[in-house]
């Protein structure tokens, strides 16, 4: 992955970040989820927006960033967010950060920190601490069973000629 | 989060894990995504299944576990997977692990390891290494801008009386 640093246009960053914050604030009274918003921008144009919809849609993965990424990819017809910037009202949680890495935008800009979120009752520091642990040390019991055919899907993938890498 | 260890019924675990592996293998020729499958089980009954649909649906978040979690939550009418077990053909990536922590199942059982996946070209170790880094050390340029209203969504949330915590 490129480690290129992009020029920072603070005026544009503030403009799009404020839109993510506005969406986050507006989302509270809709009762569809928490106070989080995100905006995906490409070439200074908004491609998609997202708000947290966890409780309203019974979807624990419907965080603002995930919602915005899924919508942006649909609009762009790609599973990659090349040259896009993700603006988030709050620092991404590990799930969203993982989703962002898979989507590969060029930049992430966020406003509130995880610490600010924790003060409002949203504490993802627990998940940040769990992810680097070995499976025997994690709080959700995790077991690895090597069934005799555990590698069959990968063997099938390796020999399949029409695969689309991602 | 409870750190309770559940009794392991290896026969059932193997049965459901093999179903996840079967789905993973079958998914290759559909060209909708990679060789990954997942099954969500509650009270020894399959609630949902999922396969990787990243390339087929242009959704970088459509990993098998995320697809299965979203479907299980929809069926159960809840954003939590209480008392559920997630069976995955392969060790979850950080995004999926984050999603699993938010969904809070009681157990995770997987077959192939991240190392096995890497040999087939699926290497999420890069993302595992990035997540614990401070934002200035990450490969995707990340900046934090504290706009004057950065905390407004949380202030709105704190004073809103009808909120649904999650």
PDB file of C-alpha atoms in Angstrom, chain A residues 1-8 10 13-14 17-18 20-22 24-26 28-31 33-36 52 54-55 57-63 66 69-70 73-74 76-81 89-91 93-113 116-124 126-128 130-132 135-136 138-154 156-160 162-166, chain B residues 1-8 10 13-14 17-18 20-22 24-26 28-31 33-36 52 54-55 57-63 66 69-70 73-74 76-81 89-91 93-113 116-124 126-128 130-132 135-136 138-154 156-160 162-166:
ATOM      1  CA  UNK A   1       0.000   0.000   0.000  1.00  0.00           C
ATOM      2  CA  UNK A   2       1.278   3.456  -0.883  1.00  0.00           C
ATOM      3  CA  UNK A   3       2.491   5.564   1.970  1.00  0.00           C
ATOM      4  CA  UNK A   4       2.112   8.752  -0.061  1.00  0.00           C
ATOM      5  CA  UNK A   5       1.187  11.845   1.894  1.00  0.00           C
ATOM      6  CA  UNK A   6      -1.462  13.969   0.230  1.00  0.00           C
ATOM      7  CA  UNK A   7      -1.554  17.719   0.363  1.00  0.00           C
ATOM      8  CA  UNK A   8      -3.987  18.846   3.007  1.00  0.00           C
ATOM      9  CA  UNK A  10      -7.871  22.386   5.344  1.00  0.00           C
ATOM     10  CA  UNK A  13     -11.459  19.074   4.992  1.00  0.00           C
ATOM     11  CA  UNK A  14     -13.354  21.275   7.439  1.00  0.00           C
ATOM     12  CA  UNK A  17     -15.994  17.030   8.184  1.00  0.00           C
ATOM     13  CA  UNK A  18     -18.660  19.489   9.311  1.00  0.00           C
ATOM     14  CA  UNK A  20     -20.268  14.390   8.702  1.00  0.00           C
ATOM     15  CA  UNK A  21     -20.776  16.049  12.104  1.00  0.00           C
ATOM     16  CA  UNK A  22     -24.097  17.573  11.003  1.00  0.00           C
ATOM     17  CA  UNK A  24     -24.126  12.604  13.189  1.00  0.00           C
ATOM     18  CA  UNK A  25     -25.996  15.180  15.235  1.00  0.00           C
ATOM     19  CA  UNK A  26     -29.174  14.891  13.142  1.00  0.00           C
ATOM     20  CA  UNK A  28     -29.738  11.194  17.226  1.00  0.00           C
ATOM     21  CA  UNK A  29     -33.416  12.126  17.020  1.00  0.00           C
ATOM     22  CA  UNK A  30     -34.163   9.603  14.260  1.00  0.00           C
ATOM     23  CA  UNK A  31     -33.625   6.791  16.785  1.00  0.00           C
ATOM     24  CA  UNK A  33     -28.577   4.564  15.872  1.00  0.00           C
ATOM     25  CA  UNK A  34     -25.779   6.443  17.584  1.00  0.00           C
ATOM     26  CA  UNK A  35     -24.464   9.962  16.959  1.00  0.00           C
ATOM     27  CA  UNK A  36     -22.099   9.116  14.148  1.00  0.00           C
ATOM     28  CA  UNK A  52     -25.155   4.836  12.286  1.00  0.00           C
ATOM     29  CA  UNK A  54     -27.372  -0.212  14.295  1.00  0.00           C
ATOM     30  CA  UNK A  55     -30.512  -0.124  16.407  1.00  0.00           C
ATOM     31  CA  UNK A  57     -32.037  -1.761  11.291  1.00  0.00           C
ATOM     32  CA  UNK A  58     -30.880  -4.429  13.775  1.00  0.00           C
ATOM     33  CA  UNK A  59     -27.510  -4.481  12.060  1.00  0.00           C
ATOM     34  CA  UNK A  60     -24.465  -4.326  14.346  1.00  0.00           C
ATOM     35  CA  UNK A  61     -22.259  -3.634  11.303  1.00  0.00           C
ATOM     36  CA  UNK A  62     -24.249  -0.541  10.241  1.00  0.00           C
ATOM     37  CA  UNK A  63     -21.780   1.998  11.561  1.00  0.00           C
ATOM     38  CA  UNK A  66     -19.481   1.036   6.823  1.00  0.00           C
ATOM     39  CA  UNK A  69     -18.358   2.822   2.195  1.00  0.00           C
ATOM     40  CA  UNK A  70     -20.970   0.334   0.982  1.00  0.00           C
ATOM     41  CA  UNK A  73     -18.740   1.419  -3.686  1.00  0.00           C
ATOM     42  CA  UNK A  74     -22.194   0.764  -5.107  1.00  0.00           C
ATOM     43  CA  UNK A  76     -18.681   3.882  -8.109  1.00  0.00           C
ATOM     44  CA  UNK A  77     -19.265   0.280  -9.255  1.00  0.00           C
ATOM     45  CA  UNK A  78     -16.094  -0.840  -7.514  1.00  0.00           C
ATOM     46  CA  UNK A  79     -15.070  -2.627  -4.343  1.00  0.00           C
ATOM     47  CA  UNK A  80     -12.233  -0.147  -3.960  1.00  0.00           C
ATOM     48  CA  UNK A  81     -12.431   3.525  -3.022  1.00  0.00           C
ATOM     49  CA  UNK A  89     -17.511  12.581  12.767  1.00  0.00           C
ATOM     50  CA  UNK A  90     -15.580  10.308  15.136  1.00  0.00           C
ATOM     51  CA  UNK A  91     -12.442   8.189  15.053  1.00  0.00           C
ATOM     52  CA  UNK A  93     -13.716   1.724  15.589  1.00  0.00           C
ATOM     53  CA  UNK A  94     -11.657  -1.392  14.718  1.00  0.00           C
ATOM     54  CA  UNK A  95     -14.443  -2.838  12.536  1.00  0.00           C
ATOM     55  CA  UNK A  96     -14.713   0.392  10.547  1.00  0.00           C
ATOM     56  CA  UNK A  97     -10.950   0.743  10.367  1.00  0.00           C
ATOM     57  CA  UNK A  98     -10.769  -2.797   8.973  1.00  0.00           C
ATOM     58  CA  UNK A  99     -13.478  -1.935   6.433  1.00  0.00           C
ATOM     59  CA  UNK A 100     -11.571   1.212   5.477  1.00  0.00           C
ATOM     60  CA  UNK A 101      -8.363  -0.756   4.918  1.00  0.00           C
ATOM     61  CA  UNK A 102     -10.191  -3.226   2.668  1.00  0.00           C
ATOM     62  CA  UNK A 103     -11.767  -0.322   0.712  1.00  0.00           C
ATOM     63  CA  UNK A 104      -8.375   1.405   0.383  1.00  0.00           C
ATOM     64  CA  UNK A 105      -9.272   5.123   0.260  1.00  0.00           C
ATOM     65  CA  UNK A 106      -6.361   7.575   0.078  1.00  0.00           C
ATOM     66  CA  UNK A 107      -7.107   9.350   3.353  1.00  0.00           C
ATOM     67  CA  UNK A 108      -9.165   9.366   6.567  1.00  0.00           C
ATOM     68  CA  UNK A 109     -10.171  12.592   8.322  1.00  0.00           C
ATOM     69  CA  UNK A 110     -12.030  12.488  11.627  1.00  0.00           C
ATOM     70  CA  UNK A 111     -13.194  14.983  14.273  1.00  0.00           C
ATOM     71  CA  UNK A 112     -13.986  13.544  17.727  1.00  0.00           C
ATOM     72  CA  UNK A 113     -11.558  11.017  19.162  1.00  0.00           C
ATOM     73  CA  UNK A 116     -14.520  11.821  23.282  1.00  0.00           C
ATOM     74  CA  UNK A 117     -16.806   8.926  22.278  1.00  0.00           C
ATOM     75  CA  UNK A 118     -16.026   7.043  25.479  1.00  0.00           C
ATOM     76  CA  UNK A 119     -17.202  10.038  27.537  1.00  0.00           C
ATOM     77  CA  UNK A 120     -20.604   9.732  25.800  1.00  0.00           C
ATOM     78  CA  UNK A 121     -20.795   6.001  26.531  1.00  0.00           C
ATOM     79  CA  UNK A 122     -19.301   4.619  23.295  1.00  0.00           C
ATOM     80  CA  UNK A 123     -16.166   2.819  24.270  1.00  0.00           C
ATOM     81  CA  UNK A 124     -14.471   0.744  21.597  1.00  0.00           C
ATOM     82  CA  UNK A 126     -12.096  -2.813  24.651  1.00  0.00           C
ATOM     83  CA  UNK A 127     -12.223  -4.073  21.041  1.00  0.00           C
ATOM     84  CA  UNK A 128      -8.969  -2.273  20.189  1.00  0.00           C
ATOM     85  CA  UNK A 130      -8.848  -7.551  22.100  1.00  0.00           C
ATOM     86  CA  UNK A 131      -7.819  -7.627  18.427  1.00  0.00           C
ATOM     87  CA  UNK A 132      -4.040  -7.957  18.908  1.00  0.00           C
ATOM     88  CA  UNK A 135      -7.152 -16.352  20.455  1.00  0.00           C
ATOM     89  CA  UNK A 136      -6.694 -18.065  23.831  1.00  0.00           C
ATOM     90  CA  UNK A 138      -9.673 -13.114  24.003  1.00  0.00           C
ATOM     91  CA  UNK A 139     -12.888 -12.503  25.953  1.00  0.00           C
ATOM     92  CA  UNK A 140     -15.090 -14.175  23.369  1.00  0.00           C
ATOM     93  CA  UNK A 141     -14.145 -17.851  23.566  1.00  0.00           C
ATOM     94  CA  UNK A 142     -12.441 -18.751  20.288  1.00  0.00           C
ATOM     95  CA  UNK A 143     -11.382 -22.182  19.152  1.00  0.00           C
ATOM     96  CA  UNK A 144      -9.538 -23.393  16.098  1.00  0.00           C
ATOM     97  CA  UNK A 145     -10.465 -26.851  14.791  1.00  0.00           C
ATOM     98  CA  UNK A 146      -8.449 -28.101  11.862  1.00  0.00           C
ATOM     99  CA  UNK A 147     -11.004 -30.388  10.228  1.00  0.00           C
ATOM    100  CA  UNK A 148      -9.539 -32.758   7.671  1.00  0.00           C
ATOM    101  CA  UNK A 149     -10.836 -30.577   4.788  1.00  0.00           C
ATOM    102  CA  UNK A 150      -9.983 -27.184   6.307  1.00  0.00           C
ATOM    103  CA  UNK A 151      -7.824 -26.174   3.342  1.00  0.00           C
ATOM    104  CA  UNK A 152     -10.219 -27.330   0.587  1.00  0.00           C
ATOM    105  CA  UNK A 153     -11.639 -23.836  -0.143  1.00  0.00           C
ATOM    106  CA  UNK A 154      -8.157 -22.416  -0.675  1.00  0.00           C
ATOM    107  CA  UNK A 156     -10.240 -24.765  -4.968  1.00  0.00           C
ATOM    108  CA  UNK A 157      -9.393 -21.051  -5.200  1.00  0.00           C
ATOM    109  CA  UNK A 158      -5.776 -21.634  -6.225  1.00  0.00           C
ATOM    110  CA  UNK A 159      -6.718 -23.924  -9.087  1.00  0.00           C
ATOM    111  CA  UNK A 160      -9.680 -21.810 -10.285  1.00  0.00           C
ATOM    112  CA  UNK A 162     -11.391 -17.223 -13.581  1.00  0.00           C
ATOM    113  CA  UNK A 163     -10.985 -15.762 -10.129  1.00  0.00           C
ATOM    114  CA  UNK A 164     -11.233 -12.039  -9.465  1.00  0.00           C
ATOM    115  CA  UNK A 165      -8.534 -11.043  -6.993  1.00  0.00           C
ATOM    116  CA  UNK A 166      -9.351  -8.396  -4.417  1.00  0.00           C
TER     117      UNK A 166
ATOM    118  CA  UNK B   1     -18.229  -8.873  28.605  1.00  0.00           C
ATOM    119  CA  UNK B   2     -18.549 -12.308  30.147  1.00  0.00           C
ATOM    120  CA  UNK B   3     -15.466 -14.447  30.053  1.00  0.00           C
ATOM    121  CA  UNK B   4     -17.438 -17.632  30.610  1.00  0.00           C
ATOM    122  CA  UNK B   5     -16.056 -20.741  28.947  1.00  0.00           C
ATOM    123  CA  UNK B   6     -18.690 -22.878  27.260  1.00  0.00           C
ATOM    124  CA  UNK B   7     -18.593 -26.616  27.112  1.00  0.00           C
ATOM    125  CA  UNK B   8     -17.244 -27.757  23.797  1.00  0.00           C
ATOM    126  CA  UNK B  10     -16.775 -31.297  19.282  1.00  0.00           C
ATOM    127  CA  UNK B  13     -18.606 -27.989  16.174  1.00  0.00           C
ATOM    128  CA  UNK B  14     -17.202 -30.182  13.409  1.00  0.00           C
ATOM    129  CA  UNK B  17     -17.637 -25.938  10.714  1.00  0.00           C
ATOM    130  CA  UNK B  18     -17.740 -28.387   7.814  1.00  0.00           C
ATOM    131  CA  UNK B  20     -18.975 -23.296   6.623  1.00  0.00           C
ATOM    132  CA  UNK B  21     -16.112 -24.957   4.714  1.00  0.00           C
ATOM    133  CA  UNK B  22     -18.517 -26.471   2.172  1.00  0.00           C
ATOM    134  CA  UNK B  24     -16.545 -21.509   1.226  1.00  0.00           C
ATOM    135  CA  UNK B  25     -15.490 -24.080  -1.356  1.00  0.00           C
ATOM    136  CA  UNK B  26     -18.739 -23.787  -3.332  1.00  0.00           C
ATOM    137  CA  UNK B  28     -15.285 -20.090  -5.567  1.00  0.00           C
ATOM    138  CA  UNK B  29     -17.033 -21.017  -8.819  1.00  0.00           C
ATOM    139  CA  UNK B  30     -19.847 -18.496  -8.314  1.00  0.00           C
ATOM    140  CA  UNK B  31     -17.317 -15.687  -8.899  1.00  0.00           C
ATOM    141  CA  UNK B  33     -15.994 -13.462  -3.938  1.00  0.00           C
ATOM    142  CA  UNK B  34     -13.269 -15.351  -2.139  1.00  0.00           C
ATOM    143  CA  UNK B  35     -13.269 -18.878  -0.680  1.00  0.00           C
ATOM    144  CA  UNK B  36     -14.815 -18.010   2.660  1.00  0.00           C
ATOM    145  CA  UNK B  52     -17.801 -13.746   0.685  1.00  0.00           C
ATOM    146  CA  UNK B  54     -16.914  -8.697  -2.176  1.00  0.00           C
ATOM    147  CA  UNK B  55     -16.333  -8.772  -5.925  1.00  0.00           C
ATOM    148  CA  UNK B  57     -21.612  -7.133  -5.131  1.00  0.00           C
ATOM    149  CA  UNK B  58     -18.864  -4.473  -5.122  1.00  0.00           C
ATOM    150  CA  UNK B  59     -18.981  -4.415  -1.346  1.00  0.00           C
ATOM    151  CA  UNK B  60     -15.615  -4.574   0.437  1.00  0.00           C
ATOM    152  CA  UNK B  61     -17.438  -5.273   3.724  1.00  0.00           C
ATOM    153  CA  UNK B  62     -19.254  -8.356   2.380  1.00  0.00           C
ATOM    154  CA  UNK B  63     -17.008 -10.903   4.055  1.00  0.00           C
ATOM    155  CA  UNK B  66     -20.339  -9.939   8.134  1.00  0.00           C
ATOM    156  CA  UNK B  69     -24.045 -11.712  11.111  1.00  0.00           C
ATOM    157  CA  UNK B  70     -26.266  -9.233   9.270  1.00  0.00           C
ATOM    158  CA  UNK B  73     -29.537 -10.327  13.271  1.00  0.00           C
ATOM    159  CA  UNK B  74     -32.283  -9.664  10.747  1.00  0.00           C
ATOM    160  CA  UNK B  76     -33.524 -12.780  15.193  1.00  0.00           C
ATOM    161  CA  UNK B  77     -34.797  -9.179  15.157  1.00  0.00           C
ATOM    162  CA  UNK B  78     -31.880  -8.066  17.281  1.00  0.00           C
ATOM    163  CA  UNK B  79     -28.570  -6.269  16.853  1.00  0.00           C
ATOM    164  CA  UNK B  80     -27.019  -8.761  19.270  1.00  0.00           C
ATOM    165  CA  UNK B  81     -26.258 -12.441  18.705  1.00  0.00           C
ATOM    166  CA  UNK B  89     -14.113 -21.486   7.397  1.00  0.00           C
ATOM    167  CA  UNK B  90     -11.155 -19.223   8.142  1.00  0.00           C
ATOM    168  CA  UNK B  91      -9.900 -17.103  11.018  1.00  0.00           C
ATOM    169  CA  UNK B  93      -9.951 -10.642   9.627  1.00  0.00           C
ATOM    170  CA  UNK B  94      -9.859  -7.527  11.874  1.00  0.00           C
ATOM    171  CA  UNK B  95     -13.002  -6.075  10.278  1.00  0.00           C
ATOM    172  CA  UNK B  96     -14.928  -9.296  10.879  1.00  0.00           C
ATOM    173  CA  UNK B  97     -13.508  -9.646  14.360  1.00  0.00           C
ATOM    174  CA  UNK B  98     -14.688  -6.115  15.118  1.00  0.00           C
ATOM    175  CA  UNK B  99     -18.140  -6.973  13.744  1.00  0.00           C
ATOM    176  CA  UNK B 100     -18.192 -10.124  15.884  1.00  0.00           C
ATOM    177  CA  UNK B 101     -17.334  -8.155  19.016  1.00  0.00           C
ATOM    178  CA  UNK B 102     -20.141  -5.691  18.325  1.00  0.00           C
ATOM    179  CA  UNK B 103     -22.585  -8.576  17.724  1.00  0.00           C
ATOM    180  CA  UNK B 104     -21.451 -10.321  20.932  1.00  0.00           C
ATOM    181  CA  UNK B 105     -21.938 -14.035  20.171  1.00  0.00           C
ATOM    182  CA  UNK B 106     -20.875 -16.487  22.859  1.00  0.00           C
ATOM    183  CA  UNK B 107     -18.229 -18.264  20.801  1.00  0.00           C
ATOM    184  CA  UNK B 108     -16.196 -18.273  17.581  1.00  0.00           C
ATOM    185  CA  UNK B 109     -15.028 -21.502  15.927  1.00  0.00           C
ATOM    186  CA  UNK B 110     -12.821 -21.396  12.845  1.00  0.00           C
ATOM    187  CA  UNK B 111     -10.930 -23.890  10.673  1.00  0.00           C
ATOM    188  CA  UNK B 112      -8.135 -22.464   8.482  1.00  0.00           C
ATOM    189  CA  UNK B 113      -5.809 -19.928  10.073  1.00  0.00           C
ATOM    190  CA  UNK B 116      -3.317 -20.743   5.641  1.00  0.00           C
ATOM    191  CA  UNK B 117      -5.214 -17.846   4.007  1.00  0.00           C
ATOM    192  CA  UNK B 118      -1.971 -15.970   3.341  1.00  0.00           C
ATOM    193  CA  UNK B 119      -0.609 -18.950   1.396  1.00  0.00           C
ATOM    194  CA  UNK B 120      -3.634 -18.650  -0.928  1.00  0.00           C
ATOM    195  CA  UNK B 121      -3.036 -14.914  -1.410  1.00  0.00           C
ATOM    196  CA  UNK B 122      -5.336 -13.542   1.300  1.00  0.00           C
ATOM    197  CA  UNK B 123      -3.133 -11.734   3.732  1.00  0.00           C
ATOM    198  CA  UNK B 124      -4.829  -9.672   6.405  1.00  0.00           C
ATOM    199  CA  UNK B 126      -1.050  -6.104   7.257  1.00  0.00           C
ATOM    200  CA  UNK B 127      -4.368  -4.841   8.680  1.00  0.00           C
ATOM    201  CA  UNK B 128      -3.761  -6.646  11.991  1.00  0.00           C
ATOM    202  CA  UNK B 130      -1.969  -1.378  11.290  1.00  0.00           C
ATOM    203  CA  UNK B 131      -4.860  -1.297  13.781  1.00  0.00           C
ATOM    204  CA  UNK B 132      -2.817  -0.960  16.994  1.00  0.00           C
ATOM    205  CA  UNK B 135      -2.727   7.425  13.538  1.00  0.00           C
ATOM    206  CA  UNK B 136       0.517   9.134  12.523  1.00  0.00           C
ATOM    207  CA  UNK B 138      -0.592   4.188   9.750  1.00  0.00           C
ATOM    208  CA  UNK B 139      -0.187   3.585   6.012  1.00  0.00           C
ATOM    209  CA  UNK B 140      -3.467   5.272   5.110  1.00  0.00           C
ATOM    210  CA  UNK B 141      -2.880   8.930   5.879  1.00  0.00           C
ATOM    211  CA  UNK B 142      -5.131   9.831   8.815  1.00  0.00           C
ATOM    212  CA  UNK B 143      -5.699  13.262  10.253  1.00  0.00           C
ATOM    213  CA  UNK B 144      -7.682  14.478  13.227  1.00  0.00           C
ATOM    214  CA  UNK B 145      -9.254  17.934  12.949  1.00  0.00           C
ATOM    215  CA  UNK B 146     -11.047  19.191  16.015  1.00  0.00           C
ATOM    216  CA  UNK B 147     -13.604  21.483  14.396  1.00  0.00           C
ATOM    217  CA  UNK B 148     -15.305  23.849  16.825  1.00  0.00           C
ATOM    218  CA  UNK B 149     -18.453  21.678  16.856  1.00  0.00           C
ATOM    219  CA  UNK B 150     -16.728  18.269  16.981  1.00  0.00           C
ATOM    220  CA  UNK B 151     -18.501  17.262  20.185  1.00  0.00           C
ATOM    221  CA  UNK B 152     -22.011  18.434  19.199  1.00  0.00           C
ATOM    222  CA  UNK B 153     -23.284  14.932  18.217  1.00  0.00           C
ATOM    223  CA  UNK B 154     -22.281  13.503  21.593  1.00  0.00           C
ATOM    224  CA  UNK B 156     -27.034  15.862  21.533  1.00  0.00           C
ATOM    225  CA  UNK B 157     -26.897  12.147  22.384  1.00  0.00           C
ATOM    226  CA  UNK B 158     -26.290  12.712  26.097  1.00  0.00           C
ATOM    227  CA  UNK B 159     -29.282  15.024  26.466  1.00  0.00           C
ATOM    228  CA  UNK B 160     -31.635  12.899  24.295  1.00  0.00           C
ATOM    229  CA  UNK B 162     -35.337   8.335  24.151  1.00  0.00           C
ATOM    230  CA  UNK B 163     -32.055   6.851  23.050  1.00  0.00           C
ATOM    231  CA  UNK B 164     -31.544   3.120  22.533  1.00  0.00           C
ATOM    232  CA  UNK B 165     -28.178   2.121  23.936  1.00  0.00           C
ATOM    233  CA  UNK B 166     -26.184  -0.526  22.084  1.00  0.00           C
TER     234      UNK B 166
END
